Amino acid sequence: MSFFQPLAQQPADALLALIGMFRSDPRPGKIDLGVGVFRDDEGHTPVMRAVKAAERKLWESQDSKSYLGPEGNVAFARHMARLALGDVELGGRLTGVQTPGGTGALRLGAELIAASRPGVTVWVGTPTWPNHPPILAAAGLKAQTYKHFDPASQTLTFDAVMDALNRAQPGDVALLHGCCHNPTGADFSLEQWRVIADTLSTRGILPFLDLAYQGLGLGMEQDAAGVRMVMDACPEAVLAYSCDKNFGVYRDRVGALFVQTGSAADTDRVASNMLALARANWSMPPDHGGAVIATLMDDPALVADWTLELNNMRDRLLGIRAALAAHGGVLGRVDQQRGMFSLLPLSPDVVKRLREEHAVYMAGSGRINIAGLSVETAGRFAAALNACL
Ligand code: PMP
């Protein structure tokens, strides 16, 4: 038997296979609602203007690529703490490090949680980002699922969320999407966040917050409001942050992990463990993206231009959502949802017919990337959908 014989074949990534099929489809006007990246009206995923300008500035000023430490770019982490949490400083009860994307932040956060409380239960609302369960499992954590969203009625099942948070044991962990829920777009209202924050704090459940789309829902401040409410209410919390969407730097892998603790002494212990875990995982995060974003954030003119472009990206998503919802039916509540994704109640057969008969490509789950449409193609998509239902 060969050494690797015991390995089971893993399923291919369905979304990557979809990219290949879309590319080789010769039909004009084909529509790609698959992979989760922002697109402009021309279907491009552009490098943002301010990011390009910051890269130029960095290229001119950077005089060494010598190693940094496992914490990555400290100025970057400080900037991201302020973007996410407002008027805060690292130190005291808050610590943070740069990570390879939001994925790296989630993995590091999960490993930190597992190191402190081996085998602890993490409550996860479903459906969720398909990479959440394997990341938790890889860190040795147990996931307990509950229903976050009902696709048929297109509603957030808040009663089921609260039932789960009330069933959780003190010391358990709740993984929560900060905004722009992937794959449903169904975010908590501020009133619901208030109830969640109070429940987590009174029941002693550790919030593990995943903020991967700040600025793509309703605005930078509004999209962080729930996370901030939870972190204000709970003495201890873990926040995984991704800059890959709101700065459009996906492949550069830019993120950060923040941990709020109950005391400065806890912060020291937590920080030393984060660094040790980071060292064992990736030694130190890739520098380029973090250095670019730190350069951008240090330049008020670039921050203003980045904000403008991000606002336009968000307005584009909101405009497409409004255009889709106007068609009613299964699309009728899409304007109540936020961010890049909605999850339509479509059978695998309908998804297949949309692809074969109408050149509309989407995930088998019925998840659509709103940015793959435009106000113009929204009508064509709605008509194709109607023809298949
Ligand atoms: N969390 C959620 C909910 C996501 O959708 C994603 C990316 N698709 C991530 C985290 C990870 O983002 P990154 O690409 O920065 O690793």
CSV table of N, CA and C in Angstrom, one decimal, residues 225-323:
chain,number,residue,atom,x,y,z
A,225,ALA,N,-22.2,48.1,13.7
A,225,ALA,CA,-22.9,48.5,14.9
A,225,ALA,C,-23.2,47.3,15.8
A,226,GLY,N,-23.6,46.2,15.2
A,226,GLY,CA,-23.9,45.0,15.9
A,226,GLY,C,-22.7,44.4,16.7
A,227,VAL,N,-21.6,44.4,15.9
A,227,VAL,CA,-20.3,43.9,16.5
A,227,VAL,C,-19.9,44.8,17.7
A,228,ARG,N,-20.1,46.1,17.5
A,228,ARG,CA,-19.7,47.0,18.6
A,228,ARG,C,-20.6,46.8,19.8
A,229,MET,N,-21.9,46.6,19.6
A,229,MET,CA,-22.9,46.4,20.7
A,229,MET,C,-22.5,45.2,21.5
A,230,VAL,N,-22.1,44.1,20.8
A,230,VAL,CA,-21.8,42.8,21.4
A,230,VAL,C,-20.5,43.0,22.2
A,231,MET,N,-19.5,43.7,21.6
A,231,MET,CA,-18.2,43.9,22.3
A,231,MET,C,-18.3,44.8,23.5
A,232,ASP,N,-19.3,45.8,23.4
A,232,ASP,CA,-19.5,46.6,24.6
A,232,ASP,C,-20.2,45.8,25.7
A,233,ALA,N,-21.1,44.9,25.4
A,233,ALA,CA,-21.9,44.2,26.4
A,233,ALA,C,-21.1,43.1,27.0
A,234,CYS,N,-20.2,42.4,26.2
A,234,CYS,CA,-19.5,41.3,26.7
A,234,CYS,C,-18.1,41.6,27.1
A,235,PRO,N,-17.6,41.2,28.3
A,235,PRO,CA,-16.2,41.6,28.6
A,235,PRO,C,-15.2,40.9,27.7
A,236,GLU,N,-15.6,39.7,27.3
A,236,GLU,CA,-14.6,38.9,26.5
A,236,GLU,C,-15.3,38.6,25.1
A,237,ALA,N,-14.5,38.8,24.0
A,237,ALA,CA,-15.0,38.5,22.7
A,237,ALA,C,-13.8,38.3,21.7
A,238,VAL,N,-14.1,37.6,20.6
A,238,VAL,CA,-13.1,37.4,19.6
A,238,VAL,C,-13.7,37.9,18.3
A,239,LEU,N,-12.9,38.7,17.5
A,239,LEU,CA,-13.4,39.3,16.3
A,239,LEU,C,-12.4,38.9,15.1
A,240,ALA,N,-12.9,38.2,14.1
A,240,ALA,CA,-12.1,37.9,12.9
A,240,ALA,C,-12.5,38.9,11.9
A,241,TYR,N,-11.6,39.6,11.3
A,241,TYR,CA,-11.8,40.7,10.4
A,241,TYR,C,-11.2,40.4,9.0
A,242,SER,N,-11.9,40.7,8.0
A,242,SER,CA,-11.3,40.5,6.6
A,242,SER,C,-11.4,41.9,5.9
A,243,CYS,N,-10.3,42.2,5.2
A,243,CYS,CA,-10.3,43.5,4.4
A,243,CYS,C,-10.3,43.1,2.9
A,244,ASP,N,-10.5,41.8,2.7
A,244,ASP,CA,-10.4,41.4,1.3
A,244,ASP,C,-11.5,41.9,0.4
A,245,LYS,N,-12.7,42.1,1.0
A,245,LYS,CA,-13.8,42.6,0.2
A,245,LYS,C,-13.9,44.1,0.1
A,246,ASN,N,-13.8,44.7,1.4
A,246,ASN,CA,-14.0,46.2,1.4
A,246,ASN,C,-12.8,47.0,0.8
A,247,PHE,N,-11.6,46.3,0.7
A,247,PHE,CA,-10.5,46.9,0.0
A,247,PHE,C,-10.2,46.3,-1.3
A,248,GLY,N,-11.0,45.2,-1.7
A,248,GLY,CA,-10.8,44.5,-2.9
A,248,GLY,C,-9.4,43.9,-3.1
A,249,VAL,N,-8.9,43.3,-2.1
A,249,VAL,CA,-7.5,42.8,-2.2
A,249,VAL,C,-7.5,41.3,-1.9
A,250,TYR,N,-8.5,40.6,-2.4
A,250,TYR,CA,-8.8,39.2,-2.2
A,250,TYR,C,-7.5,38.3,-2.1
A,251,ARG,N,-6.8,38.4,-3.3
A,251,ARG,CA,-5.7,37.4,-3.4
A,251,ARG,C,-4.5,37.8,-2.5
A,252,ASP,N,-4.5,39.0,-2.0
A,252,ASP,CA,-3.3,39.4,-1.2
A,252,ASP,C,-3.5,38.9,0.2
A,253,ARG,N,-4.7,38.4,0.6
A,253,ARG,CA,-5.0,37.7,1.8
A,253,ARG,C,-4.7,38.6,3.0
A,254,VAL,N,-5.7,39.5,3.3
A,254,VAL,CA,-5.5,40.5,4.3
A,254,VAL,C,-6.6,40.5,5.4
A,255,GLY,N,-6.2,40.2,6.6
A,255,GLY,CA,-7.2,40.2,7.7
A,255,GLY,C,-6.5,40.4,9.0
A,256,ALA,N,-7.3,40.4,10.1
A,256,ALA,CA,-6.8,40.6,11.4
A,256,ALA,C,-7.7,39.9,12.4
A,257,LEU,N,-7.1,39.4,13.5
A,257,LEU,CA,-7.8,38.8,14.6
A,257,LEU,C,-7.7,39.7,15.8
A,258,PHE,N,-8.8,40.1,16.4
A,258,PHE,CA,-8.8,40.9,17.6
A,258,PHE,C,-9.5,40.1,18.8
A,259,VAL,N,-8.9,40.2,20.0
A,259,VAL,CA,-9.5,39.6,21.1
A,259,VAL,C,-9.6,40.6,22.2
A,260,GLN,N,-10.8,40.7,22.8
A,260,GLN,CA,-11.1,41.5,23.9
A,260,GLN,C,-11.1,40.6,25.2
A,261,THR,N,-10.4,41.0,26.2
A,261,THR,CA,-10.4,40.2,27.4
A,261,THR,C,-10.9,41.0,28.6
A,262,GLY,N,-11.0,40.3,29.7
A,262,GLY,CA,-11.5,41.0,30.9
A,262,GLY,C,-10.5,41.8,31.7
A,263,SER,N,-9.2,41.6,31.4
A,263,SER,CA,-8.2,42.3,32.2
A,263,SER,C,-6.9,42.4,31.4
A,264,ALA,N,-6.0,43.3,31.7
A,264,ALA,CA,-4.7,43.5,31.0
A,264,ALA,C,-3.9,42.2,31.2
A,265,ALA,N,-4.0,41.6,32.4
A,265,ALA,CA,-3.2,40.3,32.6
A,265,ALA,C,-3.7,39.3,31.6
A,266,ASP,N,-5.0,39.1,31.4
A,266,ASP,CA,-5.5,38.2,30.4
A,266,ASP,C,-5.0,38.5,29.0
A,267,THR,N,-5.0,39.8,28.7
A,267,THR,CA,-4.6,40.3,27.4
A,267,THR,C,-3.2,39.8,27.1
A,268,ASP,N,-2.3,40.0,28.0
A,268,ASP,CA,-0.9,39.5,27.9
A,268,ASP,C,-0.8,38.0,27.6
A,269,ARG,N,-1.6,37.2,28.3
A,269,ARG,CA,-1.6,35.8,28.1
A,269,ARG,C,-2.1,35.4,26.8
A,270,VAL,N,-3.3,36.1,26.4
A,270,VAL,CA,-3.9,35.8,25.1
A,270,VAL,C,-3.0,36.2,24.0
A,271,ALA,N,-2.4,37.4,24.1
A,271,ALA,CA,-1.5,37.9,23.0
A,271,ALA,C,-0.3,36.9,22.8
A,272,SER,N,0.2,36.4,23.9
A,272,SER,CA,1.4,35.5,23.8
A,272,SER,C,1.0,34.2,23.1
A,273,ASN,N,-0.3,33.7,23.4
A,273,ASN,CA,-0.8,32.5,22.7
A,273,ASN,C,-1.1,32.8,21.3
A,274,MET,N,-1.7,33.9,21.0
A,274,MET,CA,-1.9,34.2,19.5
A,274,MET,C,-0.6,34.2,18.7
A,275,LEU,N,0.4,34.8,19.3
A,275,LEU,CA,1.7,34.8,18.6
A,275,LEU,C,2.3,33.4,18.4
A,276,ALA,N,2.2,32.6,19.5
A,276,ALA,CA,2.7,31.3,19.4
A,276,ALA,C,1.9,30.4,18.3
A,277,LEU,N,0.6,30.6,18.3
A,277,LEU,CA,-0.2,29.9,17.3
A,277,LEU,C,0.1,30.4,15.9
A,278,ALA,N,0.2,31.7,15.8
A,278,ALA,CA,0.5,32.2,14.4
A,278,ALA,C,1.9,31.7,13.9
A,279,ARG,N,2.8,31.6,14.8
A,279,ARG,CA,4.2,31.1,14.4
A,279,ARG,C,4.1,29.7,13.9
A,280,ALA,N,3.3,28.9,14.6
A,280,ALA,CA,3.2,27.5,14.2
A,280,ALA,C,2.4,27.3,12.9
A,281,ASN,N,1.5,28.3,12.6
A,281,ASN,CA,0.7,28.2,11.4
A,281,ASN,C,1.4,28.8,10.2
A,282,TRP,N,1.8,30.0,10.2
A,282,TRP,CA,2.3,30.7,9.1
A,282,TRP,C,3.6,31.6,9.4
A,283,SER,N,4.1,31.4,10.6
A,283,SER,CA,5.2,32.2,11.1
A,283,SER,C,4.9,33.7,11.1
A,284,MET,N,4.6,34.2,9.9
A,284,MET,CA,4.1,35.6,9.9
A,284,MET,C,3.3,35.8,8.7
A,285,PRO,N,2.3,36.7,8.8
A,285,PRO,CA,1.4,36.8,7.6
A,285,PRO,C,2.1,37.5,6.4
A,286,PRO,N,1.6,37.3,5.2
A,286,PRO,CA,2.1,38.0,4.1
A,286,PRO,C,2.0,39.5,4.3
A,287,ASP,N,3.0,40.2,4.0
A,287,ASP,CA,3.1,41.6,4.3
A,287,ASP,C,2.3,42.6,3.4
A,288,HIS,N,2.4,42.3,2.1
A,288,HIS,CA,2.1,43.3,1.1
A,288,HIS,C,0.7,44.0,1.3
A,289,GLY,N,-0.3,43.2,1.4
A,289,GLY,CA,-1.7,43.8,1.5
A,289,GLY,C,-1.8,44.6,2.8
A,290,GLY,N,-1.3,44.1,3.9
A,290,GLY,CA,-1.4,44.9,5.2
A,290,GLY,C,-0.6,46.2,5.1
A,291,ALA,N,0.6,46.1,4.4
A,291,ALA,CA,1.4,47.4,4.3
A,291,ALA,C,0.7,48.4,3.4
A,292,VAL,N,0.0,47.9,2.3
A,292,VAL,CA,-0.7,48.7,1.4
A,292,VAL,C,-1.8,49.4,2.1
A,293,ILE,N,-2.6,48.7,2.9
A,293,ILE,CA,-3.8,49.2,3.6
A,293,ILE,C,-3.3,50.2,4.7
A,294,ALA,N,-2.2,49.9,5.4
A,294,ALA,CA,-1.7,50.8,6.4
A,294,ALA,C,-1.3,52.1,5.7
A,295,THR,N,-0.6,52.0,4.5
A,295,THR,CA,-0.2,53.2,3.8
A,295,THR,C,-1.4,54.0,3.4
A,296,LEU,N,-2.5,53.3,2.9
A,296,LEU,CA,-3.7,54.0,2.5
A,296,LEU,C,-4.3,54.8,3.7
A,297,MET,N,-4.4,54.0,4.8
A,297,MET,CA,-5.1,54.6,6.0
A,297,MET,C,-4.3,55.8,6.6
A,298,ASP,N,-3.0,55.9,6.3
A,298,ASP,CA,-2.2,57.0,6.8
A,298,ASP,C,-2.3,58.2,6.0
A,299,ASP,N,-3.0,58.1,4.9
A,299,ASP,CA,-3.1,59.3,3.9
A,299,ASP,C,-4.6,59.7,3.8
A,300,PRO,N,-5.0,60.8,4.4
A,300,PRO,CA,-6.4,61.2,4.4
A,300,PRO,C,-7.0,61.3,3.0
A,301,ALA,N,-6.2,61.7,2.0
A,301,ALA,CA,-6.8,61.9,0.6
A,301,ALA,C,-7.1,60.5,0.1
A,302,LEU,N,-6.3,59.5,0.4
A,302,LEU,CA,-6.5,58.1,-0.1
A,302,LEU,C,-7.7,57.5,0.7
A,303,VAL,N,-7.8,57.8,1.9
A,303,VAL,CA,-9.0,57.3,2.7
A,303,VAL,C,-10.3,57.9,2.1
A,304,ALA,N,-10.2,59.2,1.7
A,304,ALA,CA,-11.4,59.8,1.2
A,304,ALA,C,-11.8,59.2,-0.2
A,305,ASP,N,-10.8,58.9,-1.0
A,305,ASP,CA,-11.1,58.2,-2.3
A,305,ASP,C,-11.6,56.8,-2.1
A,306,TRP,N,-10.9,56.1,-1.2
A,306,TRP,CA,-11.4,54.7,-0.9
A,306,TRP,C,-12.8,54.7,-0.4
A,307,THR,N,-13.2,55.6,0.5
A,307,THR,CA,-14.5,55.7,1.0
A,307,THR,C,-15.5,56.0,-0.1
A,308,LEU,N,-15.1,56.9,-1.0
A,308,LEU,CA,-16.0,57.2,-2.2
A,308,LEU,C,-16.3,56.0,-3.0
A,309,GLU,N,-15.2,55.3,-3.3
A,309,GLU,CA,-15.3,54.1,-4.2
A,309,GLU,C,-16.1,53.0,-3.5
A,310,LEU,N,-15.9,52.8,-2.2
A,310,LEU,CA,-16.6,51.8,-1.5
A,310,LEU,C,-18.1,52.1,-1.4
A,311,ASN,N,-18.4,53.4,-1.2
A,311,ASN,CA,-19.8,53.9,-1.2
A,311,ASN,C,-20.5,53.6,-2.5
A,312,ASN,N,-19.7,53.8,-3.6
A,312,ASN,CA,-20.3,53.5,-5.0
A,312,ASN,C,-20.5,52.0,-5.1
A,313,MET,N,-19.6,51.1,-4.6
A,313,MET,CA,-19.8,49.7,-4.7
A,313,MET,C,-21.1,49.3,-3.9
A,314,ARG,N,-21.2,49.8,-2.7
A,314,ARG,CA,-22.4,49.5,-1.9
A,314,ARG,C,-23.7,50.0,-2.6
A,315,ASP,N,-23.6,51.2,-3.2
A,315,ASP,CA,-24.8,51.7,-3.8
A,315,ASP,C,-25.2,50.9,-5.0
A,316,ARG,N,-24.2,50.3,-5.7
A,316,ARG,CA,-24.5,49.4,-6.8
A,316,ARG,C,-25.2,48.2,-6.4
A,317,LEU,N,-24.7,47.6,-5.3
A,317,LEU,CA,-25.4,46.4,-4.7
A,317,LEU,C,-26.9,46.7,-4.3
A,318,LEU,N,-27.0,47.9,-3.6
A,318,LEU,CA,-28.4,48.2,-3.2
A,318,LEU,C,-29.3,48.5,-4.4
A,319,GLY,N,-28.8,49.1,-5.4
A,319,GLY,CA,-29.6,49.4,-6.6
A,319,GLY,C,-30.0,48.1,-7.3
A,320,ILE,N,-29.1,47.1,-7.4
A,320,ILE,CA,-29.5,45.9,-8.0
A,320,ILE,C,-30.5,45.1,-7.1
A,321,ARG,N,-30.3,45.2,-5.8
A,321,ARG,CA,-31.3,44.6,-4.9
A,321,ARG,C,-32.7,45.2,-5.1
A,322,ALA,N,-32.8,46.5,-5.3
A,322,ALA,CA,-34.1,47.1,-5.5
A,322,ALA,C,-34.7,46.7,-6.8
A,323,ALA,N,-33.8,46.7,-7.8
A,323,ALA,CA,-34.3,46.3,-9.2
A,323,ALA,C,-34.8,44.8,-9.2
